[in-house]
Short mmCIF file of C-alpha atoms in Angstrom, two decimals:
data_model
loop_
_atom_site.label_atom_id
_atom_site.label_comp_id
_atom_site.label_asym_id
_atom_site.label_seq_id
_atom_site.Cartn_x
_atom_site.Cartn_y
_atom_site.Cartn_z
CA UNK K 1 11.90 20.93 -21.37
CA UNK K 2 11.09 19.16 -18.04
CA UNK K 3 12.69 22.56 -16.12
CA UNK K 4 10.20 24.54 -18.29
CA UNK K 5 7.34 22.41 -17.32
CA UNK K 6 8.30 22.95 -13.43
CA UNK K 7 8.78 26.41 -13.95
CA UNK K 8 5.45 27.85 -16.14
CA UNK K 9 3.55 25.10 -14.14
CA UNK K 10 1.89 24.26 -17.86
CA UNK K 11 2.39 21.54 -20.87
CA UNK K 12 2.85 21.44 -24.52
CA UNK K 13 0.29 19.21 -26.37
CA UNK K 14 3.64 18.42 -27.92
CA UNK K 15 5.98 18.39 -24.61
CA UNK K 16 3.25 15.91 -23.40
CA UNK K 17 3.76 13.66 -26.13
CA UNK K 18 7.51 13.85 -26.14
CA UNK K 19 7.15 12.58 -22.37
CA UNK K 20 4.37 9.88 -23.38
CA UNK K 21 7.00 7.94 -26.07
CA UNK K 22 10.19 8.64 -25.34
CA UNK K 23 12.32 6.08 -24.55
CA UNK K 24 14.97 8.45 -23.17
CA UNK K 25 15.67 6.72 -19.74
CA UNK K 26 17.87 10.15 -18.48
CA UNK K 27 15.22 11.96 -18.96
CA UNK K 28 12.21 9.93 -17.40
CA UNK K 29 14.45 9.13 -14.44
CA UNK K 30 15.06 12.73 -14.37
CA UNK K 31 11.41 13.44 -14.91
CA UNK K 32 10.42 11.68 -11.79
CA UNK K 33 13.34 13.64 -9.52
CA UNK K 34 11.52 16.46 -10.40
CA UNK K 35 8.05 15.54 -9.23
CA UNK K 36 9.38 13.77 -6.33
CA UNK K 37 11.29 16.77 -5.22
CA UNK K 38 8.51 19.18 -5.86
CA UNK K 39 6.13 17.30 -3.74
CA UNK K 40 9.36 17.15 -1.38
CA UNK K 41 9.39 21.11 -1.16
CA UNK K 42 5.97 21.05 -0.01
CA UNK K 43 4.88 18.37 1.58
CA UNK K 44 8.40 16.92 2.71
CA UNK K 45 8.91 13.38 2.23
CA UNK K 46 5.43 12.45 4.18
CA UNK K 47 2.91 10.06 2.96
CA UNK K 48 -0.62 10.65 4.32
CA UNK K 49 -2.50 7.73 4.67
CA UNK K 50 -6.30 7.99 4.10
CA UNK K 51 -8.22 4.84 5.56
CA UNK K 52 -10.65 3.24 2.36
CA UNK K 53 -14.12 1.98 3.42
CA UNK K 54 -15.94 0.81 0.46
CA UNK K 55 -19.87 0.65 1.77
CA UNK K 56 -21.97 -0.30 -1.14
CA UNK K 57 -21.87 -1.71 -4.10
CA UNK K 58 -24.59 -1.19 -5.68
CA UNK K 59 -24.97 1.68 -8.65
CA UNK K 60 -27.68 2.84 -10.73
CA UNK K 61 -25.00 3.86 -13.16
CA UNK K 62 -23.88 1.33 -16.16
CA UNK K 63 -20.40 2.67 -17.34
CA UNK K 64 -19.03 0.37 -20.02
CA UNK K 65 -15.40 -0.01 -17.54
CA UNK K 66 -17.08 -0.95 -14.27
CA UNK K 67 -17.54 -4.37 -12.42
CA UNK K 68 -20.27 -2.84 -10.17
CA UNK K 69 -22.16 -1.55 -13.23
CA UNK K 70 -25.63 -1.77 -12.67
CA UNK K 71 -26.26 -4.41 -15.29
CA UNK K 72 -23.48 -6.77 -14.33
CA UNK K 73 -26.34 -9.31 -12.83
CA UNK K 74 -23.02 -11.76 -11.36
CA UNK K 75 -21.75 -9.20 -8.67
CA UNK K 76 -22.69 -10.07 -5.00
CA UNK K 77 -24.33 -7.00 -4.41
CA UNK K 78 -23.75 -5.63 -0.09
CA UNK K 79 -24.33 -2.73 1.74
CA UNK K 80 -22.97 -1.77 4.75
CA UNK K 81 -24.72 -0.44 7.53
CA UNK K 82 -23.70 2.33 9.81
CA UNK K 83 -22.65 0.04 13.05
CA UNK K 84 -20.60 -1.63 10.33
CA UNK K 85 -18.90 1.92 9.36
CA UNK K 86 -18.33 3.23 12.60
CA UNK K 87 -16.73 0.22 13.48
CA UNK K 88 -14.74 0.21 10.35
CA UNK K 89 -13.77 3.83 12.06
CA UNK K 90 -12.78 2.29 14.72
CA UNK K 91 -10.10 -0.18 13.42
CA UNK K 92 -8.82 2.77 11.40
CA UNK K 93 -8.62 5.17 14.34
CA UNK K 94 -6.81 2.55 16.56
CA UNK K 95 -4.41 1.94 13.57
CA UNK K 96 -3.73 5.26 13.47
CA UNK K 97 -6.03 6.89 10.36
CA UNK K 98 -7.24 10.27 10.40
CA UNK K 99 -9.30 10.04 7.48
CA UNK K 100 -11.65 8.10 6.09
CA UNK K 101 -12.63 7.37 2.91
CA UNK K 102 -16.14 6.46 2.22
CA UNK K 103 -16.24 5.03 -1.05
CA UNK K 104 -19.32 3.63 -3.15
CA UNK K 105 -21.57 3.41 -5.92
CA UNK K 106 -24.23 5.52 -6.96
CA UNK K 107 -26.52 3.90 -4.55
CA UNK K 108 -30.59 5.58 -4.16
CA UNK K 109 -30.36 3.54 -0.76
CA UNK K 110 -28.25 5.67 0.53
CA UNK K 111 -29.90 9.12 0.64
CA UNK K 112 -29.15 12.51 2.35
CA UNK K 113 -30.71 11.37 5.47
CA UNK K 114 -29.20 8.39 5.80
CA UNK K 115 -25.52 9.85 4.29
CA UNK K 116 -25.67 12.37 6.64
CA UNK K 117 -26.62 10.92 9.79
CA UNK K 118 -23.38 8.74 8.94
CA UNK K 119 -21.65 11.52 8.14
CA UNK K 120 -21.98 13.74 11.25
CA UNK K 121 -22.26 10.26 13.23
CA UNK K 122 -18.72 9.72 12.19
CA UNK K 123 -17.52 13.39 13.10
CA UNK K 124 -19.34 13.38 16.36
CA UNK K 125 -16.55 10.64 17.57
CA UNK K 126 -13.73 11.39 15.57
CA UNK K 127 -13.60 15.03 15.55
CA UNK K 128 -9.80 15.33 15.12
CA UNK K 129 -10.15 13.29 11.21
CA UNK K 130 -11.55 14.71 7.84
CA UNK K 131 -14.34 12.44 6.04
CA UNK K 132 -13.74 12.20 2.52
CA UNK K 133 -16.99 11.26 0.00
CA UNK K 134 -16.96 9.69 -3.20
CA UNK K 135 -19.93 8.16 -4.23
CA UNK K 136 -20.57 10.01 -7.38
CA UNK K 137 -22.72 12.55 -9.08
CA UNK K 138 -25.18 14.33 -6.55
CA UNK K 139 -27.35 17.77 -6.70
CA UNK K 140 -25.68 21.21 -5.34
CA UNK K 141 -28.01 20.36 -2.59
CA UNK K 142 -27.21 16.74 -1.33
CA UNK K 143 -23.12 18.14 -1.72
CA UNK K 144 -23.97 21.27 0.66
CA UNK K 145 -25.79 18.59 2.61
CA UNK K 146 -23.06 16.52 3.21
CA UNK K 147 -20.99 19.50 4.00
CA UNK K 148 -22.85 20.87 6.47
CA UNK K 149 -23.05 17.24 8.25
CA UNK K 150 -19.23 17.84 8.30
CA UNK K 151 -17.66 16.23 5.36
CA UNK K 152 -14.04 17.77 4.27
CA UNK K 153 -13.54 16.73 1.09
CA UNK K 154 -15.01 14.87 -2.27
CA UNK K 155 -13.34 12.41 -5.04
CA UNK K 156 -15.31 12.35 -8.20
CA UNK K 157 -13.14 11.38 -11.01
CA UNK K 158 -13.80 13.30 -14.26
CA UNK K 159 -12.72 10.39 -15.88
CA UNK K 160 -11.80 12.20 -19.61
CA UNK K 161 -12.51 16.28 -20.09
CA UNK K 162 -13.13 14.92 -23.57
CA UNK K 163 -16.84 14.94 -24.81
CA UNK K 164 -16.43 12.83 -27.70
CA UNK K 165 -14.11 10.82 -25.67
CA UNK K 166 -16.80 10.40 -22.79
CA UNK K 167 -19.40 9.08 -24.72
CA UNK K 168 -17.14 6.20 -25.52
CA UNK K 169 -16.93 5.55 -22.01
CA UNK K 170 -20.33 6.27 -20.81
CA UNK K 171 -24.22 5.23 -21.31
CA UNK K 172 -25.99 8.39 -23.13
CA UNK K 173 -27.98 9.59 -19.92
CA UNK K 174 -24.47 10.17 -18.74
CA UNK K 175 -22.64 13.27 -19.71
CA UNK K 176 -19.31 15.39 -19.19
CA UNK K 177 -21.49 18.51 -18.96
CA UNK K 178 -22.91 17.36 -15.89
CA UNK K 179 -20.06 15.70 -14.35
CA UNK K 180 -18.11 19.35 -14.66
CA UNK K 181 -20.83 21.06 -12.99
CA UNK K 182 -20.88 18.96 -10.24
CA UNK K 183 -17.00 19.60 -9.49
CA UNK K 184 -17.75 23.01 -9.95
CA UNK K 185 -20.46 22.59 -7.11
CA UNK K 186 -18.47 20.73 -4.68
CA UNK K 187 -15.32 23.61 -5.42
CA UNK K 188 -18.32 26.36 -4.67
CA UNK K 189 -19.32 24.36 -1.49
CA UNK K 190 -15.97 24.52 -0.16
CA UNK K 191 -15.23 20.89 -0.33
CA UNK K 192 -11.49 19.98 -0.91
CA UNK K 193 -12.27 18.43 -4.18
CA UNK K 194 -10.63 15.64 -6.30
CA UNK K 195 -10.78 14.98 -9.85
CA UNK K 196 -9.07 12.47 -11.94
CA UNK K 197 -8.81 10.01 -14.74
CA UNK K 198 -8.02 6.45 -16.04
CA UNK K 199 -4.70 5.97 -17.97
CA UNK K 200 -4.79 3.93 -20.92
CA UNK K 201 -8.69 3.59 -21.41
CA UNK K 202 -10.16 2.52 -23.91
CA UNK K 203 -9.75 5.35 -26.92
CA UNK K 204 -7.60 7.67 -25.14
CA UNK K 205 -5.40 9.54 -26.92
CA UNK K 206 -2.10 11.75 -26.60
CA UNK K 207 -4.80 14.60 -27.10
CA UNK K 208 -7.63 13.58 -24.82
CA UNK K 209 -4.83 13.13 -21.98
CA UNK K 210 -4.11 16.66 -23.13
CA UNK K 211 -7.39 17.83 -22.22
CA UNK K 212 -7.49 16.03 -19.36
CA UNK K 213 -3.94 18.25 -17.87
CA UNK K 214 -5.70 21.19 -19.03
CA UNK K 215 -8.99 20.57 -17.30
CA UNK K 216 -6.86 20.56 -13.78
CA UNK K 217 -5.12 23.24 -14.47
CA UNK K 218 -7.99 24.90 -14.88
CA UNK K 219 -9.61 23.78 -11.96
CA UNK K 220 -7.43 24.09 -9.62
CA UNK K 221 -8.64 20.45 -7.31
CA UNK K 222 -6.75 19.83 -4.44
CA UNK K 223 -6.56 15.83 -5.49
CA UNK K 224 -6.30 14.29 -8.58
CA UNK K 225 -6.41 10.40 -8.58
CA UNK K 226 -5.08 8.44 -11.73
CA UNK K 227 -4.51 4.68 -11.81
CA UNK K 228 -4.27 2.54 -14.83
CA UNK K 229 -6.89 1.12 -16.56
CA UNK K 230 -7.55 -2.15 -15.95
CA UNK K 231 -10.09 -4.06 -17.36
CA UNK K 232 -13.14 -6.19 -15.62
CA UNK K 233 -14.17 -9.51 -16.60
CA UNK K 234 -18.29 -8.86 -16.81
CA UNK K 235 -17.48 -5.34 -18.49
CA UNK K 236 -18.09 -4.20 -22.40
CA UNK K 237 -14.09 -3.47 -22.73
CA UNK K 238 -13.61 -6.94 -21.05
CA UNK K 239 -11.07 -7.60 -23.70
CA UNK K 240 -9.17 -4.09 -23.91
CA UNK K 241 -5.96 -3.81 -23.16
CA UNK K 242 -5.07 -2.78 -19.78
CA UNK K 243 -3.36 0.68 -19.03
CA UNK K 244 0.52 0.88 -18.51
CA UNK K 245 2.41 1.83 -14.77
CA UNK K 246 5.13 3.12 -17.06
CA UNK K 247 2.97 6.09 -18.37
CA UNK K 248 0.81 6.73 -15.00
CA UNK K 249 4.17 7.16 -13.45
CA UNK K 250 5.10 9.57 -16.38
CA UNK K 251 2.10 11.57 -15.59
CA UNK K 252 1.98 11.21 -11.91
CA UNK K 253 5.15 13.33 -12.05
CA UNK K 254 3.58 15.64 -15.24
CA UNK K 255 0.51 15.96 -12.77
CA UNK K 256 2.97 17.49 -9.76
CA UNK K 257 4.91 19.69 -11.96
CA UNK K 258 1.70 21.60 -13.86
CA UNK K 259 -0.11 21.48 -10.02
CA UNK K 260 2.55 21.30 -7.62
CA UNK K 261 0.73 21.33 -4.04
CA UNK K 262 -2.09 18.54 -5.07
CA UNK K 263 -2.62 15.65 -2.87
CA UNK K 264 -1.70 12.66 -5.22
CA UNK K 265 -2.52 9.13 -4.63
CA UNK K 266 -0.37 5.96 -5.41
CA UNK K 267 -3.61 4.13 -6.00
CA UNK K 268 -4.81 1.03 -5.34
CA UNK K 269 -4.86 0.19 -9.25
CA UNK K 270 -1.19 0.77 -9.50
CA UNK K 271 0.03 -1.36 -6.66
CA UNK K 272 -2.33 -4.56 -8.65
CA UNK K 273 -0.97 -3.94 -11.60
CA UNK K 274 2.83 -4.54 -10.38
CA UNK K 275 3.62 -5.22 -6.14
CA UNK K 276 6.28 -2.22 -6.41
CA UNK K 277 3.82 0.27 -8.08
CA UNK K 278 2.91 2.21 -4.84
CA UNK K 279 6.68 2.68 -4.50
CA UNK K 280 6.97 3.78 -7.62
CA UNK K 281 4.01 6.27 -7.69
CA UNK K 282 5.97 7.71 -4.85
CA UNK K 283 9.11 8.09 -6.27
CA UNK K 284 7.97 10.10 -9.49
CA UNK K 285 5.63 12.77 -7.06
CA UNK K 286 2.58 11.20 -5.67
CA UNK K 287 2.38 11.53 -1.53
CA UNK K 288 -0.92 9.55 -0.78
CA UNK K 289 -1.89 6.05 0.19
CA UNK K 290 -5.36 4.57 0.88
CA UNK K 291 -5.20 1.50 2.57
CA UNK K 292 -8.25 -0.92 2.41
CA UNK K 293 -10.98 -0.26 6.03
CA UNK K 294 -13.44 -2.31 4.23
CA UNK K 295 -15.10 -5.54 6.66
CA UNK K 296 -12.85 -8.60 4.92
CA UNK K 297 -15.89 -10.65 3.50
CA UNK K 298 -17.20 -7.73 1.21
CA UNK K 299 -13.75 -6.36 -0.23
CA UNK K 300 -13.54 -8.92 -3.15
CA UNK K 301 -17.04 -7.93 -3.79
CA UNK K 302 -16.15 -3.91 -4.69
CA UNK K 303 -14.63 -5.43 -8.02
CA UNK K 304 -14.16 -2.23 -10.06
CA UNK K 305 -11.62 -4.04 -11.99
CA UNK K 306 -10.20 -7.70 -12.75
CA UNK K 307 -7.86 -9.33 -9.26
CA UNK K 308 -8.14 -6.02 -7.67
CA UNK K 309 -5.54 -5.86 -4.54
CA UNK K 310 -6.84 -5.36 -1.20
CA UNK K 311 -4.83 -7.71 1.05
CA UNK K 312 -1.07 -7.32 2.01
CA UNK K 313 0.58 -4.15 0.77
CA UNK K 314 -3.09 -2.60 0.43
CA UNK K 315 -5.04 -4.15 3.61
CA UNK K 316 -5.11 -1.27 6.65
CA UNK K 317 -4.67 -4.14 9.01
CA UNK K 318 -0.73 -4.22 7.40
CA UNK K 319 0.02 -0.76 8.40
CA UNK K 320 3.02 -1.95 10.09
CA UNK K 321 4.58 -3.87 6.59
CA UNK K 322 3.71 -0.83 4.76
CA UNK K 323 5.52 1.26 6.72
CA UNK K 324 8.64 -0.34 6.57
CA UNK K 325 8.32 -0.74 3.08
CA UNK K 326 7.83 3.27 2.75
CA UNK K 327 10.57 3.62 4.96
CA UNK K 328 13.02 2.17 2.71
CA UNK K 329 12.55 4.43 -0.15
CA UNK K 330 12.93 6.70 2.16
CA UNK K 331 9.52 8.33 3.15
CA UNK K 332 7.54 8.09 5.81
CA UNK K 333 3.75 7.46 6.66
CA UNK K 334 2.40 9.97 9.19
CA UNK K 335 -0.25 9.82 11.04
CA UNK K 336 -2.41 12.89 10.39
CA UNK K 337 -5.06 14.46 8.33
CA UNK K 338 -2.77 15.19 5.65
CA UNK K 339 -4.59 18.46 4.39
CA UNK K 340 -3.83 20.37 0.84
CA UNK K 341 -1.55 23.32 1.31
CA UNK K 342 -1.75 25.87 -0.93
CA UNK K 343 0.90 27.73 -2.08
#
């Protein structure tokens, strides 16, 4: 089944939920071997690392999952400012990034003029690194904006390609529809685009995770990010149960065999959830790590989720301890741009 998966780059509503509850270990250990190796045949056994600079946190948006949701009056709200950025840039260019990762709320502070003049500020004096966005939903015009200012790519996670399943998630002036069109948008721009989804929030099913593998297939992105869920403290699914590493392994590999030359991330959610995760994201397919850029006195305040890592194995400033620690399953970081390649 797993060779058939690899081979018509597709999934079975009912292969997928053979590989979601079997217990089988042969075949999940085998399952991983395959999306490692496929990434392998591509990629080789790199790991791009993208340099994470969360500037604001502050969002007009109030999604039921999310610590920085505009009516969560208890987060210390910051901004950063574009000194702060650059210099940010900086660290990460010394260190050895070659992208960077602006990452933020939906934030009416920061408009085209002001995202752009960051964006082409940034570009200007690293011209050798790609600037990746992800900030949210945006006109066709602000994206083409922030392409033409010289931004490479875009991370907007679709979150479920589930209507019914969305609406659960989501305040009503928030919809799927829109959130489609503006992938569709940032593919027509020309942006290397990212999509992506939660695994194991709240009301997802064998059948909206489903959808979900069928909406990249269909779109083609050249990212997909997928951590576990994991709930916030000041959130409406405060008491949910948090998502599994076992199954976002299972479908970080599922993920590499249905789109084999995606950039896949061992996020940031995985390695809090257990201190081997990132390893383990690795082993089953994924090739991408984004360390933390972010000024040290505001990164406990971009709190997304409940004791969110961003010191150690996740901080930029331990480049060195991470690594060694790739190194010995044996990968290695490199120190590039780390671009899709087609096939």
């Amino acid at each position: 089944m797993i060779d058939k998966i690899e081979r018509e780059r597709d999934i079975t509503f009912e292969e997928l939920k053979i590989l979601l509850t079997t217990e089988d270990k042969k075949s999940l250990i085998y399952l991983a071997e395959r999306g490692a190796k496929t990434a392998e045949e591509i990629y080789g056994r790199k790991v791009f690392i993208r340099g994470l600079i969360e500037f604001t946190n502050y969002c007009r948006n109030d999604c039921y999952y999310c610590g920085i949701r505009r009516s969560n009056n208890r987060v210390q709200r910051y901004r950063l400012t574009k000194e702060q950025i650059l210099s940010c840039c900086a660290e990460g260019y010394r260190l050895g990034f070659y992208t960077f990762v602006l990452q933020g709320g939906e934030d009416p502070y920061f408009n085209d003029n002001r995202l752009c003049d960051i964006i082409a500020a940034i570009k200007t004096k690293y011209p050798d690194c790609a600037v990746t966005l992800s900030f949210g939903e945006r006109s066709k015009e602000s994206y083409q904006a922030y392409f033409d200012a010289g931004a490479d790519r875009y991370l907007l996670r679709h979150e479920t390609a589930d209507k019914e399943h969305y609406g659960k998630l989501h305040p009503a002036e928030m919809s799927f529809e829109n959130r489609r069109r503006c992938l569709m948008d940032l593919k027509d721009i020309g942006f290397q685009t990212g999509c992506g989804f939660m695994v194991g929030s709240p009301y997802q099913s064998v059948e909206t995770i489903y959808k979900d593998l069928q909406f990249i297939r269909e779109i083609q992105p050249e990212m997909v990010g997928i951590g576990p869920f994991i709930p916030q403290k000041d959130t409406p699914f405060c008491n949910e149960r948090a998502g599994a590493m076992d199954m976002t392994v299972r479908l970080l590999s599922i993920i590499r065999l249905i789109h084999p030359p995606v950039l896949l991330p061992a996020t940031t959610a995985l390695g809090t959830i257990d201190s081997y995760g990132r390893e383990r994201g690795i082993l089953a397919g994924a090739n991408v790590i984004m360390p933390n850029l972010s000024p040290l006195d505001t990164r406990d305040k971009y709190s997304l989720y409940d004791n969110k890592a961003f010191s150690g194995y996740e901080a930029a400033e331990c480049l060195e301890q991470i690594q060694e620690r790739i190194r010995k399953i044996g990968y290695e970081i490199v120190k590039e741009r780390g671009d899709f390649r087609g096939l």
